[in-house]
Structure formats: structure tokens, C-alpha cells
Amino acid sequence: MPLLELQAALALSVRRGPPAGGAGAWPAGLSAGERDYLERVVDSRGLAFAREVRHSWCAMRATRAARLTLGLLSAEARRRALDEWLELGGGASSFFESEALAFLAFLDPRLPAPSHVLSVCRFEQALFRASSAAPSFVPPRPAPRLGAVRQGAAASLVTFLAAPASVLSAAEVGAAPPPPAAQASHLLFAPGIPSLCFVPGAADLALWQSCATGARPRDLEAAGHEAARVRALLEVGALQAL
Amino acid sequence: MTDSFRAPRVLGVGFTYLPALPRAFYHEAPIDFMEVAPEELCRERRALGRSALTLVPRLLAEAREACAGRPIVVHGVELSIGSAHGWNQAYVDMLDAFCAEWPFEWHSEHLSFQTVPGTGGEDVAVGMPLPLPFTEEAASLVGERARRLLARYGVPFLLENPAHYLSEVYCDPGLGDESAFMARVLDRGGCGQLLDLHNLHCNAVNHGFDARSALARLPLERVVEIHVAGGAWRDGFLMDSHSDRVPAEVWDLLDFVLPRTPNLAGVVYEVLPETSGHLDAATVAGELERVRRALGAAARGGTHAVA
């Protein structure tokens, strides 16, 4: 299948540049004419420009996908993160949410913990997960008896070191974030909440944390969690039945 | 090869559906039909290494409201019809669902490829569309797939001539150039052409050939739709960024080709959402009026009935 091999060789040259090893590195199934062509085209100005255009498109997609998180990184850290992501083949998806979730998941373990930028990265991930699930979310039919529950698949708790609005405003304009507050703030995201998130109270937080790996009703009751609160979080998809 | 080409009904002047534009613009603009990229109305979901495209009901409803009952045509980006290892089945599945929700007059794709197989056989996105080599193998592959699409949807399927920056495209000995390759694919596929005049202009400028000669060597009776657009210069290359007003050279090409396209059904002023934010409603309306004047002049010449 010369077409398959020709396309693979051309795509690789546009993504990564000419292969190391010269003419011997081209796929064996290509004819001498096809190899000669590849030798000519990989060294051409046109292919170099195509590579630049591809790089700028991929960088644009990734930048749009993680706009707030990148807004809190220094210019140097932002450039390094983008270069590393693009080197791994990132930025190639035309689908905004897919690109965003993949790039933010890539950034997450590379960010200092705890930090404002990590909070914002988790905020963006939580927002995409909840908004993606929201159109198809159907509140569960109330059951006469509660069963075992766990945290909702599209729900997330995001912890901020200062008031979320001030941190997000700084990220929006690339300004310095506020100093950490004495107490952390939280946002709980779930697909059934019209605004996709709310500020959880202490009881919501405790219940959410109790359900990290699943919890039985009698254990929740023994820990002092109210059945009405469990039902309320189930209703919006913050919790789900096991 | 049995010729399954059928010209669709005439629609007139079209414009790209851009979700970000206010609905009032679409309701008031001099537009006869809308060109919709269904991927814009989708979310991608990935599971077990496979991709699925799901139409988002809210985005679909907003698009239908903006289009205000006008006929639509579909202009896809994600099919990758020329990928040797297989086209994007997720796109086809999504188009099935889209067609059931919102029937279209015809649909189109770019004559290019944008995925290659990864080490595990999964689709790897190249990150930009690349031109197909001008070979018999590529013409047969795309022709066979075009016939499947014609049978699947029962409406005309068009292939668009792409812009590209490669200084040379691999060519089978004796097969010819871009025009000859397009003609070969259209013949094999029994399909029509979406003639993008700005793409042709970019290629002519970047690769040093005469656009009118290239047009003269195309089977222009297969042209069902024309795109006009504007681009931008970068590093000595004219880019198909669909970001601007239509340049004079492309208007000249339109005036040249209209009398030669007897089965033309629509002309679309194409813009991209990522690059055209600076164009205001009056500018867009002006370009659409210019298309209508060109169609009117050609109609008065008795060459076709689009106007």
C-alpha cells in the first residue's frame, strides 16, 4: 500500500520534520520515485512553511483550550508547556473540549501543588466535565430507600487558595493572583446545577468527601450525614448511585 | 464507470453558518441558503481509543433558528476522505444523525487527508489537512468512497479542491496535475466539485501556475458549488485563512468561470470563525451582494440560472 506509507511519511515530516537517518529511514514499501519525491519535498521551503502553519494552528487550539490556566503561567513556563504538549502531538484535535480536557490533564501533574494555577487548571477541567455532561443529564428518579452512592462521574470539587472570583479575574487578564487567604474556598461542580457549580457548605463538603470511594446509607447515617442532603446531591449529579 | 452525477436544484447565494454571529444578521442578510459545518454543532467523546461525535441539541436548535428555514448544504471538515487507512467513521455516524434531524441539499468534503494510523492502529490527527498524491490508487480510493456517500445519503456529494503549501505533490507518471487528478476522482466517484476559487488562487500564486489554465482543464460541468474567500500573506505564502474580503483576482476568476459552469447551484462566501472576527455585518453583506451581481451578469449572458 504505497498510499498508506506515503501519507504516513508525509504526515510525520509535517509533524516532526525530516526523519533522522536520511533516505534509509523511509518506509520500505515506497518506490524509488516516491522516496526521491520525499527527499525533495522534506527539504523544501513549502514543507517548512506547512510545518510552521501546523505548529501555529496546534498552538492556537491548545492556547484557547486552557486559556485561564495559561493566563497564570509566566511567559517562559507557558512556552515550555506548549512546546512539550505540541511535541507529544497535542493541539491536533479540532474539537475544543477534547483538546481542552487532554491538555489540562497533561498540565495538571506538572503544576505546583497547592497553587493558584493548579486550582484554575482543576476549575477548567471541572467546568468542561460538568458542561459536557449537562445536556444529557437526567435527574435520577427519587427512590423510596437510598442505596450506596459515590461521587458523580461528571462532578468535581475544586479548592481555591483565595476567593475564586479574584483568582479567576487575575487569570482572565494574566495579572498577578491575590495572596492566599487564611481559609481555602471551594466550588462543587455537577452537571445538574443550572450554573454548573455552587459554593458547598461544610456539611456538603463532608458528605462529598465521605463518598470518594462509595458509601453505604448506614455508614453515611452513622457519620451524621442527612438523607435529605444525600438526595439533594444525587438530584444534581454531584453524587450518583453505585 | 457509470455516471451517477446529477445536478441539484439551484439555490443561489450562500454564507457560512457561524454560531457566534447574532441571529439578526442571518435574518436580514441577502442570503438564499446556508452552509453548515456539522462538526461545529458536535461534542467529541472518546472511549476505548475510539471517537464518537454527538450532536448537541442546543447548538443544533440555535443553528436552525439562525438559518430561519433557508435550505442548507453541509460542508464537512473531519471526514478525511483520502486517508488510506480509512475515513473517519465517527463523522459518518454523526452525519447520519444530522441528516435525520436536518436534511441537506448536498454535502461536501475536502479532497485531502488529515489522519494517519498510529502505532496501535488508532487514528492520529495530523493537525492540518494535507493534499493527496496525484495517483491512480488515491483516485480509486476516494472515488469508491464518494460513491458510498452518494448511495448513503441520496443527495449530491461534492469534493473541494484544497489549498496546500507543499512545493510539489507526488504524481503518478502520466497522470498530470491537480486539475487532472480532480477530474479523475470526479469521474471515478460520480460526484460533483466544490470549486474553491480562493484555494485555487492560493495554489496558483504559491506554486506558480496559471489559475485560468487550471480551470480550463477541469470538468466544469461537474461544478455544483463555488467558494469565494479572502486570505492573508505570511512569510511569502498566500494562506487560505478565509479571513478577509475576497481579493480582486478571485472576483476575476469568478466572473471567468461562471459562464462555464452550467450545473452550478450555489456560490458561498466562505469565512472561518477563528479568523474572521474582524469582519462586520456590512462588509459581509457587501461581499454577498457582489456575488449576487456576478451571478446576475452571468444569468443575463444566458449561461445558467443561478441568479
PDB file of N, CA, C and O in Angstrom, chain A residues 1-4 6-8 10-11 14-15 33-34 37 40-41 44-47 49-50 52-54 56-57 61 92-95 97-98 131-132 135, chain B residues 39 43-45 53 78 82-85 113 116-117 124-130 132-133 137-138 141 165-170 234-237 239 274:
ATOM      1  N   MET A   1       0.834  -1.200   0.000  1.00  0.00           N
ATOM      2  CA  MET A   1       0.000   0.000   0.000  1.00  0.00           C
ATOM      3  C   MET A   1       0.871   1.253   0.000  1.00  0.00           C
ATOM      4  O   MET A   1       1.072   1.886   1.034  1.00  0.00           O
ATOM      5  N   PRO A   2       1.409   1.649  -1.137  1.00  0.00           N
ATOM      6  CA  PRO A   2       2.252   2.847  -1.169  1.00  0.00           C
ATOM      7  C   PRO A   2       1.526   4.091  -0.668  1.00  0.00           C
ATOM      8  O   PRO A   2       2.149   4.955  -0.059  1.00  0.00           O
ATOM      9  N   LEU A   3       0.201   4.185  -0.901  1.00  0.00           N
ATOM     10  CA  LEU A   3      -0.512   5.392  -0.471  1.00  0.00           C
ATOM     11  C   LEU A   3      -0.441   5.540   1.044  1.00  0.00           C
ATOM     12  O   LEU A   3      -0.162   6.615   1.564  1.00  0.00           O
ATOM     13  N   LEU A   4      -0.679   4.435   1.732  1.00  0.00           N
ATOM     14  CA  LEU A   4      -0.633   4.455   3.195  1.00  0.00           C
ATOM     15  C   LEU A   4       0.745   4.906   3.677  1.00  0.00           C
ATOM     16  O   LEU A   4       0.873   5.749   4.571  1.00  0.00           O
ATOM     17  N   LEU A   6       3.117   6.472   1.959  1.00  0.00           N
ATOM     18  CA  LEU A   6       3.439   7.839   1.527  1.00  0.00           C
ATOM     19  C   LEU A   6       2.773   8.863   2.445  1.00  0.00           C
ATOM     20  O   LEU A   6       3.394   9.855   2.855  1.00  0.00           O
ATOM     21  N   GLN A   7       1.513   8.606   2.789  1.00  0.00           N
ATOM     22  CA  GLN A   7       0.807   9.528   3.688  1.00  0.00           C
ATOM     23  C   GLN A   7       1.462   9.546   5.067  1.00  0.00           C
ATOM     24  O   GLN A   7       1.624  10.609   5.673  1.00  0.00           O
ATOM     25  N   ALA A   8       1.832   8.373   5.571  1.00  0.00           N
ATOM     26  CA  ALA A   8       2.451   8.304   6.905  1.00  0.00           C
ATOM     27  C   ALA A   8       3.770   9.079   6.903  1.00  0.00           C
ATOM     28  O   ALA A   8       4.065   9.827   7.845  1.00  0.00           O
ATOM     29  N   LEU A  10       4.704  11.514   4.864  1.00  0.00           N
ATOM     30  CA  LEU A  10       4.463  12.950   4.694  1.00  0.00           C
ATOM     31  C   LEU A  10       3.938  13.565   5.993  1.00  0.00           C
ATOM     32  O   LEU A  10       4.389  14.647   6.426  1.00  0.00           O
ATOM     33  N   ALA A  11       3.007  12.864   6.624  1.00  0.00           N
ATOM     34  CA  ALA A  11       2.434  13.376   7.878  1.00  0.00           C
ATOM     35  C   ALA A  11       3.515  13.496   8.946  1.00  0.00           C
ATOM     36  O   ALA A  11       3.577  14.487   9.675  1.00  0.00           O
ATOM     37  N   VAL A  14       5.650  16.513   8.359  1.00  0.00           N
ATOM     38  CA  VAL A  14       4.992  17.774   8.718  1.00  0.00           C
ATOM     39  C   VAL A  14       4.912  17.914  10.241  1.00  0.00           C
ATOM     40  O   VAL A  14       5.062  18.998  10.783  1.00  0.00           O
ATOM     41  N   ARG A  15       4.704  16.795  10.927  1.00  0.00           N
ATOM     42  CA  ARG A  15       4.567  16.862  12.397  1.00  0.00           C
ATOM     43  C   ARG A  15       5.922  17.005  13.085  1.00  0.00           C
ATOM     44  O   ARG A  15       6.063  17.716  14.060  1.00  0.00           O
ATOM     45  N   GLY A  33      10.922   6.226  -6.855  1.00  0.00           N
ATOM     46  CA  GLY A  33      10.373   7.530  -7.245  1.00  0.00           C
ATOM     47  C   GLY A  33       9.719   8.229  -6.068  1.00  0.00           C
ATOM     48  O   GLY A  33       9.857   9.444  -5.899  1.00  0.00           O
ATOM     49  N   GLU A  34       9.001   7.460  -5.248  1.00  0.00           N
ATOM     50  CA  GLU A  34       8.340   8.044  -4.083  1.00  0.00           C
ATOM     51  C   GLU A  34       9.379   8.500  -3.051  1.00  0.00           C
ATOM     52  O   GLU A  34       9.221   9.548  -2.414  1.00  0.00           O
ATOM     53  N   TYR A  37      10.909  11.664  -4.254  1.00  0.00           N
ATOM     54  CA  TYR A  37       9.965  12.774  -4.026  1.00  0.00           C
ATOM     55  C   TYR A  37      10.052  13.246  -2.584  1.00  0.00           C
ATOM     56  O   TYR A  37      10.151  14.456  -2.308  1.00  0.00           O
ATOM     57  N   ARG A  40      13.032  15.278  -1.850  1.00  0.00           N
ATOM     58  CA  ARG A  40      12.946  16.653  -2.364  1.00  0.00           C
ATOM     59  C   ARG A  40      12.016  17.493  -1.496  1.00  0.00           C
ATOM     60  O   ARG A  40      12.338  18.616  -1.120  1.00  0.00           O
ATOM     61  N   VAL A  41      10.853  16.922  -1.149  1.00  0.00           N
ATOM     62  CA  VAL A  41       9.831  17.752  -0.516  1.00  0.00           C
ATOM     63  C   VAL A  41      10.168  18.064   0.946  1.00  0.00           C
ATOM     64  O   VAL A  41       9.839  19.144   1.439  1.00  0.00           O
ATOM     65  N   SER A  44      12.111  21.160   1.334  1.00  0.00           N
ATOM     66  CA  SER A  44      11.624  22.331   0.599  1.00  0.00           C
ATOM     67  C   SER A  44      11.092  23.399   1.549  1.00  0.00           C
ATOM     68  O   SER A  44      10.716  23.130   2.698  1.00  0.00           O
ATOM     69  N   ARG A  45      11.051  24.614   1.043  1.00  0.00           N
ATOM     70  CA  ARG A  45      10.522  25.739   1.785  1.00  0.00           C
ATOM     71  C   ARG A  45       9.024  25.538   2.053  1.00  0.00           C
ATOM     72  O   ARG A  45       8.499  25.926   3.091  1.00  0.00           O
ATOM     73  N   GLY A  46       8.350  24.904   1.092  1.00  0.00           N
ATOM     74  CA  GLY A  46       6.904  24.682   1.232  1.00  0.00           C
ATOM     75  C   GLY A  46       6.595  23.791   2.420  1.00  0.00           C
ATOM     76  O   GLY A  46       5.668  24.068   3.193  1.00  0.00           O
ATOM     77  N   LEU A  47       7.342  22.717   2.593  1.00  0.00           N
ATOM     78  CA  LEU A  47       7.074  21.826   3.721  1.00  0.00           C
ATOM     79  C   LEU A  47       7.429  22.510   5.037  1.00  0.00           C
ATOM     80  O   LEU A  47       6.741  22.347   6.043  1.00  0.00           O
ATOM     81  N   PHE A  49       7.140  25.630   5.621  1.00  0.00           N
ATOM     82  CA  PHE A  49       6.049  26.557   5.912  1.00  0.00           C
ATOM     83  C   PHE A  49       4.823  25.788   6.416  1.00  0.00           C
ATOM     84  O   PHE A  49       4.156  26.221   7.366  1.00  0.00           O
ATOM     85  N   ALA A  50       4.533  24.627   5.785  1.00  0.00           N
ATOM     86  CA  ALA A  50       3.404  23.809   6.241  1.00  0.00           C
ATOM     87  C   ALA A  50       3.605  23.422   7.709  1.00  0.00           C
ATOM     88  O   ALA A  50       2.653  23.428   8.502  1.00  0.00           O
ATOM     89  N   GLU A  52       5.267  25.097   9.949  1.00  0.00           N
ATOM     90  CA  GLU A  52       5.024  26.303  10.755  1.00  0.00           C
ATOM     91  C   GLU A  52       3.530  26.565  10.924  1.00  0.00           C
ATOM     92  O   GLU A  52       3.067  26.902  12.017  1.00  0.00           O
ATOM     93  N   VAL A  53       2.788  26.415   9.829  1.00  0.00           N
ATOM     94  CA  VAL A  53       1.344  26.661   9.890  1.00  0.00           C
ATOM     95  C   VAL A  53       0.693  25.653  10.833  1.00  0.00           C
ATOM     96  O   VAL A  53      -0.123  26.003  11.699  1.00  0.00           O
ATOM     97  N   ARG A  54       1.093  24.395  10.690  1.00  0.00           N
ATOM     98  CA  ARG A  54       0.546  23.365  11.575  1.00  0.00           C
ATOM     99  C   ARG A  54       0.858  23.700  13.028  1.00  0.00           C
ATOM    100  O   ARG A  54      -0.008  23.612  13.902  1.00  0.00           O
ATOM    101  N   SER A  56       1.440  26.565  14.393  1.00  0.00           N
ATOM    102  CA  SER A  56       0.681  27.715  14.902  1.00  0.00           C
ATOM    103  C   SER A  56      -0.787  27.346  15.114  1.00  0.00           C
ATOM    104  O   SER A  56      -1.417  27.805  16.063  1.00  0.00           O
ATOM    105  N   TRP A  57      -1.348  26.496  14.252  1.00  0.00           N
ATOM    106  CA  TRP A  57      -2.739  26.054  14.457  1.00  0.00           C
ATOM    107  C   TRP A  57      -2.841  25.253  15.754  1.00  0.00           C
ATOM    108  O   TRP A  57      -3.761  25.449  16.544  1.00  0.00           O
ATOM    109  N   ARG A  61      -5.004  26.174  19.080  1.00  0.00           N
ATOM    110  CA  ARG A  61      -6.037  25.311  19.665  1.00  0.00           C
ATOM    111  C   ARG A  61      -5.756  25.064  21.149  1.00  0.00           C
ATOM    112  O   ARG A  61      -6.642  25.159  21.991  1.00  0.00           O
ATOM    113  N   ALA A  92      -3.735  18.905  18.004  1.00  0.00           N
ATOM    114  CA  ALA A  92      -4.149  18.499  16.658  1.00  0.00           C
ATOM    115  C   ALA A  92      -5.648  18.285  16.538  1.00  0.00           C
ATOM    116  O   ALA A  92      -6.173  18.230  15.432  1.00  0.00           O
ATOM    117  N   SER A  93      -6.356  18.158  17.657  1.00  0.00           N
ATOM    118  CA  SER A  93      -7.793  17.898  17.582  1.00  0.00           C
ATOM    119  C   SER A  93      -8.550  19.179  17.277  1.00  0.00           C
ATOM    120  O   SER A  93      -8.293  20.229  17.862  1.00  0.00           O
ATOM    121  N   SER A  94      -9.522  19.074  16.359  1.00  0.00           N
ATOM    122  CA  SER A  94     -10.358  20.236  16.035  1.00  0.00           C
ATOM    123  C   SER A  94     -11.444  20.417  17.077  1.00  0.00           C
ATOM    124  O   SER A  94     -12.151  21.426  17.037  1.00  0.00           O
ATOM    125  N   PHE A  95     -11.620  19.452  17.945  1.00  0.00           N
ATOM    126  CA  PHE A  95     -12.727  19.512  18.896  1.00  0.00           C
ATOM    127  C   PHE A  95     -12.253  20.139  20.196  1.00  0.00           C
ATOM    128  O   PHE A  95     -11.401  19.598  20.895  1.00  0.00           O
ATOM    129  N   GLU A  97     -13.431  20.764  23.252  1.00  0.00           N
ATOM    130  CA  GLU A  97     -13.491  20.124  24.573  1.00  0.00           C
ATOM    131  C   GLU A  97     -12.488  18.994  24.703  1.00  0.00           C
ATOM    132  O   GLU A  97     -11.841  18.837  25.750  1.00  0.00           O
ATOM    133  N   SER A  98     -12.360  18.186  23.640  1.00  0.00           N
ATOM    134  CA  SER A  98     -11.404  17.064  23.694  1.00  0.00           C
ATOM    135  C   SER A  98     -10.001  17.596  23.888  1.00  0.00           C
ATOM    136  O   SER A  98      -9.216  17.083  24.691  1.00  0.00           O
ATOM    137  N   SER A 131     -20.061  20.653  32.052  1.00  0.00           N
ATOM    138  CA  SER A 131     -20.831  21.220  30.935  1.00  0.00           C
ATOM    139  C   SER A 131     -21.019  20.193  29.822  1.00  0.00           C
ATOM    140  O   SER A 131     -22.031  20.179  29.143  1.00  0.00           O
ATOM    141  N   SER A 132     -20.030  19.318  29.668  1.00  0.00           N
ATOM    142  CA  SER A 132     -20.143  18.271  28.656  1.00  0.00           C
ATOM    143  C   SER A 132     -21.258  17.287  29.005  1.00  0.00           C
ATOM    144  O   SER A 132     -21.977  16.810  28.126  1.00  0.00           O
ATOM    145  N   PRO A 135     -25.979  18.477  29.000  1.00  0.00           N
ATOM    146  CA  PRO A 135     -27.098  18.333  28.058  1.00  0.00           C
ATOM    147  C   PRO A 135     -27.813  16.986  28.167  1.00  0.00           C
ATOM    148  O   PRO A 135     -29.004  16.897  27.884  1.00  0.00           O
TER     149      PRO A 135
ATOM    150  N   GLU B  39     -19.714  19.575  12.287  1.00  0.00           N
ATOM    151  CA  GLU B  39     -18.788  19.370  13.412  1.00  0.00           C
ATOM    152  C   GLU B  39     -18.887  20.494  14.431  1.00  0.00           C
ATOM    153  O   GLU B  39     -18.625  20.296  15.618  1.00  0.00           O
ATOM    154  N   ARG B  43     -20.092  17.530  20.013  1.00  0.00           N
ATOM    155  CA  ARG B  43     -19.051  17.271  21.008  1.00  0.00           C
ATOM    156  C   ARG B  43     -18.407  15.948  20.626  1.00  0.00           C
ATOM    157  O   ARG B  43     -19.075  15.051  20.137  1.00  0.00           O
ATOM    158  N   GLU B  44     -17.111  15.867  20.879  1.00  0.00           N
ATOM    159  CA  GLU B  44     -16.422  14.595  20.652  1.00  0.00           C
ATOM    160  C   GLU B  44     -16.315  13.862  21.979  1.00  0.00           C
ATOM    161  O   GLU B  44     -15.973  14.457  22.997  1.00  0.00           O
ATOM    162  N   ARG B  45     -16.624  12.588  21.957  1.00  0.00           N
ATOM    163  CA  ARG B  45     -16.411  11.765  23.151  1.00  0.00           C
ATOM    164  C   ARG B  45     -15.457  10.654  22.775  1.00  0.00           C
ATOM    165  O   ARG B  45     -15.594  10.050  21.712  1.00  0.00           O
ATOM    166  N   LEU B  53     -18.860  11.362  17.675  1.00  0.00           N
ATOM    167  CA  LEU B  53     -19.291  12.755  17.583  1.00  0.00           C
ATOM    168  C   LEU B  53     -20.788  12.807  17.876  1.00  0.00           C
ATOM    169  O   LEU B  53     -21.568  12.134  17.207  1.00  0.00           O
ATOM    170  N   GLU B  78     -14.077  16.989   8.791  1.00  0.00           N
ATOM    171  CA  GLU B  78     -13.452  15.932   9.576  1.00  0.00           C
ATOM    172  C   GLU B  78     -13.499  14.537   8.949  1.00  0.00           C
ATOM    173  O   GLU B  78     -13.020  13.588   9.555  1.00  0.00           O
ATOM    174  N   GLY B  82      -9.566  11.011   2.188  1.00  0.00           N
ATOM    175  CA  GLY B  82      -8.415  10.457   1.474  1.00  0.00           C
ATOM    176  C   GLY B  82      -7.461   9.656   2.332  1.00  0.00           C
ATOM    177  O   GLY B  82      -6.429   9.201   1.822  1.00  0.00           O
ATOM    178  N   SER B  83      -7.780   9.445   3.604  1.00  0.00           N
ATOM    179  CA  SER B  83      -6.858   8.679   4.455  1.00  0.00           C
ATOM    180  C   SER B  83      -6.835   7.228   4.011  1.00  0.00           C
ATOM    181  O   SER B  83      -7.873   6.555   4.017  1.00  0.00           O
ATOM    182  N   ALA B  84      -5.645   6.713   3.692  1.00  0.00           N
ATOM    183  CA  ALA B  84      -5.542   5.361   3.138  1.00  0.00           C
ATOM    184  C   ALA B  84      -6.016   4.306   4.125  1.00  0.00           C
ATOM    185  O   ALA B  84      -6.560   3.275   3.728  1.00  0.00           O
ATOM    186  N   HIS B  85      -5.832   4.544   5.419  1.00  0.00           N
ATOM    187  CA  HIS B  85      -6.192   3.504   6.392  1.00  0.00           C
ATOM    188  C   HIS B  85      -7.682   3.519   6.725  1.00  0.00           C
ATOM    189  O   HIS B  85      -8.158   2.638   7.432  1.00  0.00           O
ATOM    190  N   PHE B 113      -6.285  14.498   3.128  1.00  0.00           N
ATOM    191  CA  PHE B 113      -6.304  13.571   4.274  1.00  0.00           C
ATOM    192  C   PHE B 113      -5.763  14.301   5.482  1.00  0.00           C
ATOM    193  O   PHE B 113      -4.942  15.210   5.360  1.00  0.00           O
ATOM    194  N   VAL B 116      -3.636   9.716  10.028  1.00  0.00           N
ATOM    195  CA  VAL B 116      -2.807   8.572   9.642  1.00  0.00           C
ATOM    196  C   VAL B 116      -2.908   7.553  10.777  1.00  0.00           C
ATOM    197  O   VAL B 116      -3.282   7.919  11.894  1.00  0.00           O
ATOM    198  N   PRO B 117      -2.582   6.280  10.523  1.00  0.00           N
ATOM    199  CA  PRO B 117      -2.695   5.314  11.612  1.00  0.00           C
ATOM    200  C   PRO B 117      -1.563   5.466  12.628  1.00  0.00           C
ATOM    201  O   PRO B 117      -0.415   5.710  12.247  1.00  0.00           O
ATOM    202  N   VAL B 124      -4.523   8.995  14.119  1.00  0.00           N
ATOM    203  CA  VAL B 124      -3.723  10.089  14.663  1.00  0.00           C
ATOM    204  C   VAL B 124      -3.973  11.313  13.790  1.00  0.00           C
ATOM    205  O   VAL B 124      -3.805  11.251  12.567  1.00  0.00           O
ATOM    206  N   ALA B 125      -4.419  12.408  14.422  1.00  0.00           N
ATOM    207  CA  ALA B 125      -4.679  13.632  13.660  1.00  0.00           C
ATOM    208  C   ALA B 125      -3.353  14.274  13.266  1.00  0.00           C
ATOM    209  O   ALA B 125      -2.468  14.446  14.108  1.00  0.00           O
ATOM    210  N   VAL B 126      -3.225  14.619  11.996  1.00  0.00           N
ATOM    211  CA  VAL B 126      -2.003  15.287  11.526  1.00  0.00           C
ATOM    212  C   VAL B 126      -1.944  16.711  12.075  1.00  0.00           C
ATOM    213  O   VAL B 126      -0.867  17.237  12.341  1.00  0.00           O
ATOM    214  N   GLY B 127      -3.108  17.322  12.259  1.00  0.00           N
ATOM    215  CA  GLY B 127      -3.154  18.703  12.755  1.00  0.00           C
ATOM    216  C   GLY B 127      -3.434  19.698  11.654  1.00  0.00           C
ATOM    217  O   GLY B 127      -3.707  20.861  11.930  1.00  0.00           O
ATOM    218  N   MET B 128      -3.377  19.265  10.413  1.00  0.00           N
ATOM    219  CA  MET B 128      -3.772  20.095   9.276  1.00  0.00           C
ATOM    220  C   MET B 128      -4.037  19.159   8.089  1.00  0.00           C
ATOM    221  O   MET B 128      -3.443  18.075   8.019  1.00  0.00           O
ATOM    222  N   PRO B 129      -4.940  19.549   7.185  1.00  0.00           N
ATOM    223  CA  PRO B 129      -5.171  18.691   6.018  1.00  0.00           C
ATOM    224  C   PRO B 129      -3.980  18.735   5.067  1.00  0.00           C
ATOM    225  O   PRO B 129      -3.364  19.793   4.894  1.00  0.00           O
ATOM    226  N   LEU B 130      -3.665  17.592   4.485  1.00  0.00           N
ATOM    227  CA  LEU B 130      -2.560  17.522   3.514  1.00  0.00           C
ATOM    228  C   LEU B 130      -3.112  17.022   2.184  1.00  0.00           C
ATOM    229  O   LEU B 130      -4.083  16.258   2.145  1.00  0.00           O
ATOM    230  N   LEU B 132      -3.623  14.946  -1.275  1.00  0.00           N
ATOM    231  CA  LEU B 132      -3.408  13.557  -1.703  1.00  0.00           C
ATOM    232  C   LEU B 132      -2.396  13.541  -2.827  1.00  0.00           C
ATOM    233  O   LEU B 132      -2.335  14.479  -3.631  1.00  0.00           O
ATOM    234  N   PRO B 133      -1.600  12.472  -2.906  1.00  0.00           N
ATOM    235  CA  PRO B 133      -0.753  12.351  -4.095  1.00  0.00           C
ATOM    236  C   PRO B 133      -1.642  12.145  -5.318  1.00  0.00           C
ATOM    237  O   PRO B 133      -2.730  11.576  -5.218  1.00  0.00           O
ATOM    238  N   GLU B 137      -4.098   5.106  -7.350  1.00  0.00           N
ATOM    239  CA  GLU B 137      -4.555   4.488  -6.106  1.00  0.00           C
ATOM    240  C   GLU B 137      -5.406   5.472  -5.293  1.00  0.00           C
ATOM    241  O   GLU B 137      -6.472   5.103  -4.784  1.00  0.00           O
ATOM    242  N   ALA B 138      -4.938   6.713  -5.189  1.00  0.00           N
ATOM    243  CA  ALA B 138      -5.690   7.715  -4.421  1.00  0.00           C
ATOM    244  C   ALA B 138      -7.021   8.034  -5.111  1.00  0.00           C
ATOM    245  O   ALA B 138      -8.065   8.164  -4.450  1.00  0.00           O
ATOM    246  N   LEU B 141      -9.424   5.151  -4.500  1.00  0.00           N
ATOM    247  CA  LEU B 141      -9.859   5.106  -3.103  1.00  0.00           C
ATOM    248  C   LEU B 141     -10.945   6.145  -2.842  1.00  0.00           C
ATOM    249  O   LEU B 141     -12.017   5.838  -2.303  1.00  0.00           O
ATOM    250  N   TYR B 165       0.625  23.913   0.830  1.00  0.00           N
ATOM    251  CA  TYR B 165       1.880  24.667   0.737  1.00  0.00           C
ATOM    252  C   TYR B 165       3.051  23.824   0.250  1.00  0.00           C
ATOM    253  O   TYR B 165       4.170  24.330   0.157  1.00  0.00           O
ATOM    254  N   LEU B 166       2.808  22.532  -0.007  1.00  0.00           N
ATOM    255  CA  LEU B 166       3.921  21.676  -0.453  1.00  0.00           C
ATOM    256  C   LEU B 166       4.396  22.151  -1.827  1.00  0.00           C
ATOM    257  O   LEU B 166       3.585  22.400  -2.720  1.00  0.00           O
ATOM    258  N   SER B 167       5.700  22.238  -1.966  1.00  0.00           N
ATOM    259  CA  SER B 167       6.234  22.747  -3.229  1.00  0.00           C
ATOM    260  C   SER B 167       5.999  21.759  -4.370  1.00  0.00           C
ATOM    261  O   SER B 167       6.076  22.127  -5.538  1.00  0.00           O
ATOM    262  N   GLU B 168       5.697  20.541  -4.013  1.00  0.00           N
ATOM    263  CA  GLU B 168       5.489  19.510  -5.030  1.00  0.00           C
ATOM    264  C   GLU B 168       4.555  18.461  -4.441  1.00  0.00           C
ATOM    265  O   GLU B 168       4.656  18.129  -3.255  1.00  0.00           O
ATOM    266  N   VAL B 169       3.648  17.937  -5.261  1.00  0.00           N
ATOM    267  CA  VAL B 169       2.788  16.833  -4.835  1.00  0.00           C
ATOM    268  C   VAL B 169       3.187  15.618  -5.667  1.00  0.00           C
ATOM    269  O   VAL B 169       3.358  15.739  -6.890  1.00  0.00           O
ATOM    270  N   TYR B 170       3.307  14.469  -5.011  1.00  0.00           N
ATOM    271  CA  TYR B 170       3.722  13.271  -5.751  1.00  0.00           C
ATOM    272  C   TYR B 170       2.679  12.938  -6.820  1.00  0.00           C
ATOM    273  O   TYR B 170       1.475  13.004  -6.567  1.00  0.00           O
ATOM    274  N   ARG B 234       1.760  35.405   4.566  1.00  0.00           N
ATOM    275  CA  ARG B 234       2.677  35.148   5.688  1.00  0.00           C
ATOM    276  C   ARG B 234       3.937  34.503   5.121  1.00  0.00           C
ATOM    277  O   ARG B 234       3.853  33.488   4.413  1.00  0.00           O
ATOM    278  N   ASP B 235       5.052  35.074   5.437  1.00  0.00           N
ATOM    279  CA  ASP B 235       6.359  34.526   5.028  1.00  0.00           C
ATOM    280  C   ASP B 235       6.422  34.223   3.537  1.00  0.00           C
ATOM    281  O   ASP B 235       6.985  33.194   3.128  1.00  0.00           O
ATOM    282  N   GLY B 236       5.803  35.058   2.743  1.00  0.00           N
ATOM    283  CA  GLY B 236       5.884  34.867   1.296  1.00  0.00           C
ATOM    284  C   GLY B 236       4.882  33.875   0.737  1.00  0.00           C
ATOM    285  O   GLY B 236       4.913  33.570  -0.453  1.00  0.00           O
ATOM    286  N   PHE B 237       3.988  33.357   1.578  1.00  0.00           N
ATOM    287  CA  PHE B 237       2.947  32.434   1.100  1.00  0.00           C
ATOM    288  C   PHE B 237       1.578  33.104   1.263  1.00  0.00           C
ATOM    289  O   PHE B 237       1.326  33.784   2.268  1.00  0.00           O
ATOM    290  N   MET B 239      -2.056  32.505   2.223  1.00  0.00           N
ATOM    291  CA  MET B 239      -2.713  31.454   3.010  1.00  0.00           C
ATOM    292  C   MET B 239      -4.224  31.452   2.783  1.00  0.00           C
ATOM    293  O   MET B 239      -4.842  32.512   2.636  1.00  0.00           O
ATOM    294  N   GLU B 274     -12.582  31.214  13.310  1.00  0.00           N
ATOM    295  CA  GLU B 274     -11.355  31.530  14.050  1.00  0.00           C
ATOM    296  C   GLU B 274     -10.658  32.777  13.522  1.00  0.00           C
ATOM    297  O   GLU B 274      -9.880  33.404  14.233  1.00  0.00           O
TER     298      GLU B 274
END
